[in-house]
CSV table of C-alpha atoms and ligand atoms in Angstrom, one decimal:
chain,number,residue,atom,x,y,z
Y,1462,UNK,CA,0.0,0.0,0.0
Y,1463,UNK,CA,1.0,3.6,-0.8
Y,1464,UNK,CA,2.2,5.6,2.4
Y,1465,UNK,CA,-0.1,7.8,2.9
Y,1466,UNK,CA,1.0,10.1,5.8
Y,1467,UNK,CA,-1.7,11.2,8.3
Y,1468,UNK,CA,-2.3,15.1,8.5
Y,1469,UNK,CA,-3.2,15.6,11.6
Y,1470,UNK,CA,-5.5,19.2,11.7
Y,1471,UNK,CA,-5.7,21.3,15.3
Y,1472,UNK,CA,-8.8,23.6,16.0
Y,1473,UNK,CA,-6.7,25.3,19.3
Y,1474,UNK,CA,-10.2,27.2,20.4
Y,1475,UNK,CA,-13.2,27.4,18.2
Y,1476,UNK,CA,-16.0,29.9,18.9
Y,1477,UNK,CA,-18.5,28.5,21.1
Y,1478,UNK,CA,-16.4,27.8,24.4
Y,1479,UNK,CA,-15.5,30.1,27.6
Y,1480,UNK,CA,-13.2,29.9,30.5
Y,1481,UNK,CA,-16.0,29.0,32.6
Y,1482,UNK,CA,-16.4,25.9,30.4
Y,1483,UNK,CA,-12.6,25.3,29.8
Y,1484,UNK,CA,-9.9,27.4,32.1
Y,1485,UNK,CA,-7.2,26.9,30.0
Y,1486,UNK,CA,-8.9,28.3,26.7
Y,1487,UNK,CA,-6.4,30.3,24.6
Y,1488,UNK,CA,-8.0,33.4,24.0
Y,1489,UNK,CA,-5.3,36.3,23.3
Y,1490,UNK,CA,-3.5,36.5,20.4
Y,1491,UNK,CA,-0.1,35.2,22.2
Y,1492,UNK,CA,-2.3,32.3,23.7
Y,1493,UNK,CA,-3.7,31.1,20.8
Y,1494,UNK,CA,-0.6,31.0,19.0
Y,1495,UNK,CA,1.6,29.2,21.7
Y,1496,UNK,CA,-1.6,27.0,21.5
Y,1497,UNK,CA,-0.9,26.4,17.9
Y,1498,UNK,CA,2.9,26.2,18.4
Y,1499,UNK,CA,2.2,23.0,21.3
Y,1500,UNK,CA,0.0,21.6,19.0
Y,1501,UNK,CA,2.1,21.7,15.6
Y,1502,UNK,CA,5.4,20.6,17.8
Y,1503,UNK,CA,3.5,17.4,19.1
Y,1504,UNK,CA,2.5,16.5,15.5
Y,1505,UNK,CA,-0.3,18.5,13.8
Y,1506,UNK,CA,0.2,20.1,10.5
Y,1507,UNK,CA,-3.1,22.3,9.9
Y,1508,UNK,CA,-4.1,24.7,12.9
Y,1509,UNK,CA,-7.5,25.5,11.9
Y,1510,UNK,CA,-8.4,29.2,13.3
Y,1511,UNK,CA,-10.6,31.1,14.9
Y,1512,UNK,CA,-9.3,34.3,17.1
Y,1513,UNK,CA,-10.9,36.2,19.8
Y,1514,UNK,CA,-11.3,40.0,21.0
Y,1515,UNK,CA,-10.2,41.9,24.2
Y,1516,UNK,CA,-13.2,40.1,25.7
Y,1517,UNK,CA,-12.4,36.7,24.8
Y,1518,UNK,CA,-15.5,36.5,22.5
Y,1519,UNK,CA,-15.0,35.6,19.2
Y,1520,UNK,CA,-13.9,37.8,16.5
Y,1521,UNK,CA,-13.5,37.9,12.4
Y,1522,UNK,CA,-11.6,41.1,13.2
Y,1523,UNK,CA,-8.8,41.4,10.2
Y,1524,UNK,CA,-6.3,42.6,12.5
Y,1525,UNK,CA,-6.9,40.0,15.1
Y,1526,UNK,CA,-6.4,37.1,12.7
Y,1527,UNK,CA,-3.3,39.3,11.4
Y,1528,UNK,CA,-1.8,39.6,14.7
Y,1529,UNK,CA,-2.6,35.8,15.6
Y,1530,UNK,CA,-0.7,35.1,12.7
Y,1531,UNK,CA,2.4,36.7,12.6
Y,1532,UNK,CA,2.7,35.1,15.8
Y,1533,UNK,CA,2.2,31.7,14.7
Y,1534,UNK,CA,4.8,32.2,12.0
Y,1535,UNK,CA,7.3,33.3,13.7
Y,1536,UNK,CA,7.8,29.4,15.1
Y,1537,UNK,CA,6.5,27.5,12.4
Y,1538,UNK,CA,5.2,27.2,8.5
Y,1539,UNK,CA,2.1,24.8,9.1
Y,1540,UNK,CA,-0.6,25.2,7.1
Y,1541,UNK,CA,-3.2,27.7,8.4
Y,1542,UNK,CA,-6.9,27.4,7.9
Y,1543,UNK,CA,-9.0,30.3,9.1
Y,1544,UNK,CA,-12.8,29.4,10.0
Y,1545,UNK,CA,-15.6,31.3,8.1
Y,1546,UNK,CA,-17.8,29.5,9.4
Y,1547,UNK,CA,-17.0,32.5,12.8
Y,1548,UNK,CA,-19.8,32.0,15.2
Y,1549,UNK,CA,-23.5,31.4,14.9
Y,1550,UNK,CA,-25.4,34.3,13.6
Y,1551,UNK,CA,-21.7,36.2,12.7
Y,1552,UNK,CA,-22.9,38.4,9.4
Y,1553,UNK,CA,-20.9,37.7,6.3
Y,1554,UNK,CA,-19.3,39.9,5.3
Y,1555,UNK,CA,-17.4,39.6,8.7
Y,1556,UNK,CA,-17.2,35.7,8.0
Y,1557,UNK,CA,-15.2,36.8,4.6
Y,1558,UNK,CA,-13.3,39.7,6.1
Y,1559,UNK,CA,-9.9,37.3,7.0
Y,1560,UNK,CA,-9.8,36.2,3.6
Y,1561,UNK,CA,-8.1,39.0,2.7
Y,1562,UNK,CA,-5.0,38.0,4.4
Y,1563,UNK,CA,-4.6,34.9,2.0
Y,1564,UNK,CA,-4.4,31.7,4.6
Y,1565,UNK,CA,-3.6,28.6,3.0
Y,1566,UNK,CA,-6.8,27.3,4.0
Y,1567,UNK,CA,-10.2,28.4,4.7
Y,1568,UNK,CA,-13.2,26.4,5.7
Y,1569,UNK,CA,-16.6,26.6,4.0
Y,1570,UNK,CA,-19.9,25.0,5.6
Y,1571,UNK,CA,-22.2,23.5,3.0
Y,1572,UNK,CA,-25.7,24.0,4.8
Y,1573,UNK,CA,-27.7,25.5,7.1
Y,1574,UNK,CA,-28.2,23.5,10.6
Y,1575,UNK,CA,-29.6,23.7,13.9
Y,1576,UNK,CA,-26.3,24.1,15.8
Y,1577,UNK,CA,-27.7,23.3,19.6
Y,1578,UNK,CA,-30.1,25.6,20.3
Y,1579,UNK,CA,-28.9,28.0,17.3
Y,1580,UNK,CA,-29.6,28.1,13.9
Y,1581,UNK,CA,-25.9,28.2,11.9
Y,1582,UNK,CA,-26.9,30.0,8.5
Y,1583,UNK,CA,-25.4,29.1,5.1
Y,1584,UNK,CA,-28.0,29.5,2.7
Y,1585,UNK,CA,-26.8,28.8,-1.1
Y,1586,UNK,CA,-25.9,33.2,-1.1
Y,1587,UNK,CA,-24.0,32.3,2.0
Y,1588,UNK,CA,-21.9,29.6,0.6
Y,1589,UNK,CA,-21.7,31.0,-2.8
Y,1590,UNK,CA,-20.2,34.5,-2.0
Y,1591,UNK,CA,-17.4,32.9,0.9
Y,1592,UNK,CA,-16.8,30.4,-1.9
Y,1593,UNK,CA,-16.4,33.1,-4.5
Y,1594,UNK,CA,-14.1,35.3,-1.4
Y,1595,UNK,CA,-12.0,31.9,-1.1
Y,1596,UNK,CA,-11.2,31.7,-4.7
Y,1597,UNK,CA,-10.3,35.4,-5.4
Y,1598,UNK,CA,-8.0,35.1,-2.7
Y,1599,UNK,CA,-6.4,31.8,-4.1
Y,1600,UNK,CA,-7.2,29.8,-0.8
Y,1601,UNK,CA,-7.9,26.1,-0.8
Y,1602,UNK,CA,-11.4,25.4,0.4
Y,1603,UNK,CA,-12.0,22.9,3.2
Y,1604,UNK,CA,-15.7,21.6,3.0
Y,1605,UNK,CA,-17.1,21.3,6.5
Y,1606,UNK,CA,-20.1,18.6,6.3
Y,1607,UNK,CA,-21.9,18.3,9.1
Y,1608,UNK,CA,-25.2,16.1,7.5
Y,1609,UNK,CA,-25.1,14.0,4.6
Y,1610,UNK,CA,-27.6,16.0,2.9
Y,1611,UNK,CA,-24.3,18.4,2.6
Y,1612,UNK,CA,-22.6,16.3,0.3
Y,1613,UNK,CA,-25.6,16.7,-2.1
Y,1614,UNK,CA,-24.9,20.3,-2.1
Y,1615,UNK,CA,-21.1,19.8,-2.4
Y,1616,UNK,CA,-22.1,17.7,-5.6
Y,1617,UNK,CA,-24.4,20.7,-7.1
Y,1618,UNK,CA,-21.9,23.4,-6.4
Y,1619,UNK,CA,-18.9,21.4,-7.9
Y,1620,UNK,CA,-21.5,21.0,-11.2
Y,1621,UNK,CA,-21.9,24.9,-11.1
Y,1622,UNK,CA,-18.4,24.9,-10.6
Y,1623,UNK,CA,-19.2,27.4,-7.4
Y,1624,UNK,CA,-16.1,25.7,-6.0
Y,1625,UNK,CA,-12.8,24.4,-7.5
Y,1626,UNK,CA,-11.9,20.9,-8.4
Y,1627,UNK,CA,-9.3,20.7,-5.6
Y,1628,UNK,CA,-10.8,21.1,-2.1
Y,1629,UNK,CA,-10.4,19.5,1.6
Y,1630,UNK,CA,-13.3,17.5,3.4
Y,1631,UNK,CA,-14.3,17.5,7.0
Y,1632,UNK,CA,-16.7,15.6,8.1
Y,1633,UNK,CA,-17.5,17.2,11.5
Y,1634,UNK,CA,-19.7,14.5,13.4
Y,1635,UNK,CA,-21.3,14.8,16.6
Y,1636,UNK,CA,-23.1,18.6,16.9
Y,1637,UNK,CA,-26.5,18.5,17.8
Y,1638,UNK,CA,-28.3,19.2,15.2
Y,1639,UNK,CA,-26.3,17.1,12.5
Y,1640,UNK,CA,-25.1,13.8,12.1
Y,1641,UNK,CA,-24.1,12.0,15.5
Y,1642,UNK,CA,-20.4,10.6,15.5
Y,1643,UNK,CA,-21.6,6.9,15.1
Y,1644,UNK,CA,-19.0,5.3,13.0
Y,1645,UNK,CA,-21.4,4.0,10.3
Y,1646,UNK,CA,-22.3,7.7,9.0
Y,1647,UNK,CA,-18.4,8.0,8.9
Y,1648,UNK,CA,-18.6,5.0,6.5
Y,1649,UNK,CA,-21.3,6.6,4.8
Y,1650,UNK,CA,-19.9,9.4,4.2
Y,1651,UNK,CA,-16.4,8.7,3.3
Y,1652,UNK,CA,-18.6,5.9,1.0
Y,1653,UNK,CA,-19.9,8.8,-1.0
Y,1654,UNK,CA,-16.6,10.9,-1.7
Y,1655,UNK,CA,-14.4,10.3,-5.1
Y,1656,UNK,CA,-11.4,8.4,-5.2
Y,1657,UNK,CA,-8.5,9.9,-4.0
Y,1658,UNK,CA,-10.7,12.5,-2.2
Y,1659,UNK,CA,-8.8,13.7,0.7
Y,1660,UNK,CA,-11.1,14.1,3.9
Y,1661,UNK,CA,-10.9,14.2,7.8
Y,1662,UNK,CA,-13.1,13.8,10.6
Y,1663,UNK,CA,-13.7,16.7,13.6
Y,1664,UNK,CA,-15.2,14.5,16.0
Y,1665,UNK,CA,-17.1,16.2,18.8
Y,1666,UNK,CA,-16.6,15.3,22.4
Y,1667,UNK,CA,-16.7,11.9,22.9
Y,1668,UNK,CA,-16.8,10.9,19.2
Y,1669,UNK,CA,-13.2,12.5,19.0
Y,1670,UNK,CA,-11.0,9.7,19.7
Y,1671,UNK,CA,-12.9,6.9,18.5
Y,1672,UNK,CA,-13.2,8.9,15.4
Y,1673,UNK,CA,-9.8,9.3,15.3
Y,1674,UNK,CA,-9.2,5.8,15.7
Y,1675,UNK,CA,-11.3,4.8,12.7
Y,1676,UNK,CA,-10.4,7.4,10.3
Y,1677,UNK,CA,-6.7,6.5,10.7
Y,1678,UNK,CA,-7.5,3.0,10.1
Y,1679,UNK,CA,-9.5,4.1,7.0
Y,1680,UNK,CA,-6.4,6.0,5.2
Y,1681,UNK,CA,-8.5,9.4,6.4
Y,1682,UNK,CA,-7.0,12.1,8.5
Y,1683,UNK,CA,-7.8,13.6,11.8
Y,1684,UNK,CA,-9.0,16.7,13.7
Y,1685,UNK,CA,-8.8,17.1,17.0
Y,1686,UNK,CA,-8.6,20.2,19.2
Y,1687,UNK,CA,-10.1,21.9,21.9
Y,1688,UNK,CA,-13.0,23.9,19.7
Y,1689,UNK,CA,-14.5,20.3,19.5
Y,1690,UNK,CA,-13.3,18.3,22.4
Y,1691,UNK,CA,-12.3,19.3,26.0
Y,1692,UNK,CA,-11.8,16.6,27.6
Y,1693,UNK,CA,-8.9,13.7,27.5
Y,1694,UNK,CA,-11.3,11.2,28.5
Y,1695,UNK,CA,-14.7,11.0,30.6
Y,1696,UNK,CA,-14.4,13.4,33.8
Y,1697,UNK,CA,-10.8,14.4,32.6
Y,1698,UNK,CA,-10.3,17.9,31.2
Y,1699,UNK,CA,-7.9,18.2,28.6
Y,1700,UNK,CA,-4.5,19.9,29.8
Y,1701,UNK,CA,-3.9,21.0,26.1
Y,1702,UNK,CA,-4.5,21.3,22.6
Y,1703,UNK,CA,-0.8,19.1,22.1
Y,1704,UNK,CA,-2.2,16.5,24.8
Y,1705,UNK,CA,-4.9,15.8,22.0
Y,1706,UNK,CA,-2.2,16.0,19.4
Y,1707,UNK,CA,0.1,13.4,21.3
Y,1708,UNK,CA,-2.7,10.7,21.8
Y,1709,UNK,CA,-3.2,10.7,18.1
Y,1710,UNK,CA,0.2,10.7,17.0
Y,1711,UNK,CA,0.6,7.7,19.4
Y,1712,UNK,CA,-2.1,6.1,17.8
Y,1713,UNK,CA,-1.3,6.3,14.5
Y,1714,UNK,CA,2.6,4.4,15.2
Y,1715,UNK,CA,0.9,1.6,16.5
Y,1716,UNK,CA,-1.3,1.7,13.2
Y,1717,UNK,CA,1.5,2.1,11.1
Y,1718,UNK,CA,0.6,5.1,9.4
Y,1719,UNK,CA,3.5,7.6,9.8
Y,1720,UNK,CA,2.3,11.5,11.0
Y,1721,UNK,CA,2.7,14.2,7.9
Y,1722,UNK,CA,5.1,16.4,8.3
Y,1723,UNK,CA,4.0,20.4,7.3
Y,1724,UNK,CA,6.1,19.9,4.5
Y,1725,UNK,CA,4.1,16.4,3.3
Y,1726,UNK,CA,0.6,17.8,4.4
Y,1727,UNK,CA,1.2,20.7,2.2
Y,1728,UNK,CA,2.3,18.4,-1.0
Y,1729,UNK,CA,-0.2,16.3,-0.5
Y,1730,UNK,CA,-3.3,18.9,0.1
Y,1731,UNK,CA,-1.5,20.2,-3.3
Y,1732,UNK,CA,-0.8,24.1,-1.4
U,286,KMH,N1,-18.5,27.9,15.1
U,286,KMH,C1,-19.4,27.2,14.2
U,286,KMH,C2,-20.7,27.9,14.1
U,286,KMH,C3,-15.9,26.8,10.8
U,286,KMH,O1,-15.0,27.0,11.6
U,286,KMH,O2,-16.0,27.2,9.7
U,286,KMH,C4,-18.8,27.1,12.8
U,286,KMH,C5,-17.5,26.5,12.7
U,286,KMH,C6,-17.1,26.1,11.3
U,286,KMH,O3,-16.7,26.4,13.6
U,287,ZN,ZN1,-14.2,26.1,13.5
């Protein structure tokens, strides 16, 4: 079998958490990024984004994800994916705004959901204008799916050719409000994408390692990360972003499946 090294993606904070819910959130810029730092040291090559303002409540702000930025770089080159997906009910034009900077990576949700007790909004204007801000920038998409019905959509928006040929999958599993994090609608889904498709899974809570586990085993790769996981194991907080890193980087020796280097996960994801 081809080697097929495992990217390993980090989302270091996410949008929906608090201190009160995790104490050792990053929030500030120099947080996140030593966040980000941790977590590319112990093995991930993709930090997926989101930052925060002065009151730790989460921001599109250009200059934040500027700042955040220049301070990730400073230590390392992995491959940086800012979220457009912000937070529920962020307008979007703000959702677009960080394109500007020209990540590597950007994500784009490919529905509408209940999101908890929220509505996240991506109706086909939505998706269509971050899709057309993703390629005027030259930024690789990353498809978030969240319910299989998504896929459908990915389907008619590749015929319209609303979004390039190339693009990244994530099937993020486990929000209520989409598809739980069962492994058989990981099977389904994976099922459903083209040959040589490159996809992950973002797990949520207690889907994330066994997930992880299965999507390694499937020749997938892996998202883990405090935005979608706090906790090591039941009753355990997570000490750190890298502490989910390490686990999966662990796992993935005993499955033979060496970790991607930045270097690899950017030849492979074609950056
Ligand atoms: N915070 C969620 C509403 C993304 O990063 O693009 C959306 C989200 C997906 O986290
Ligand atoms: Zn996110």
């Amino acid at each position: 079998m081809a080697i097929n090294p495992l990217i390993i993606t980090c989302a270091v904070v996410g949008a929906e958490l608090t201190k009160e819910d995790y104490p050792y959130l990053p929030t500030t810029p120099k947080e996140i990024a030593e966040s980000a730092r941790g977590a590319v040291e112990a093995g991930a090559s993709i930090i997926h984004l989101h930052v925060r303002d002065e009151q730790e409540k989460p921001s599109q702000r250009v200059e934040i994800f500027g700042e955040v930025t220049k301070k990730i770089r400073r230590h390392c080159e992995c491959v940086l994916q800012y979220s457009t997906g912000g937070a529920v009910g962020t307008p979007l034009d703000k959702r677009c705004a960080p394109l500007k900077l020209k990540p590597d990576m950007a994500t784009l949700s490919m529905g509408t959901m209940n999101f908890g007790p929220d509505i996240f909004e991506n109706t086909e204007k939505t998706m269509r204008t971050i899709a057309e801000a993703i390629q005027e920038n030259g930024v690789m998409p990353e498809l978030e799916i969240f319910d299989y019905g998504m896929m459908e959509t990915v389907d008619r928006f590749l015929k319209k050719g609303f979004i390039p040929e190339k693009f990244h999958v994530d099937f993020v599993l486990g929000v209520p409000g989409g598809m739980s994090g069962e492994i058989k609608n990981l099977i389904l889904l994976k099922d459903r994408l083209s040959p040589g498709q490159t996809w992950t899974v973002a797990g949520l809570g207690r889907f994330q390692l066994p997930l992880s586990v299965h999507a390694i085993a499937m020749g997938g790769h892996v998202r883990v990360g405090i935005e979608d996981n706090i906790y090591y194991r039941k009753g355990e907080l997570a000490k750190s972003n890298a502490q989910l890193v390490e686990r999966v980087v662990r796992i993935a020796k005993e499955l033979d499946r060496p970790v991607a280097t930045v270097q690899q996960a950017r030849d492979m994801l074609g950056l």
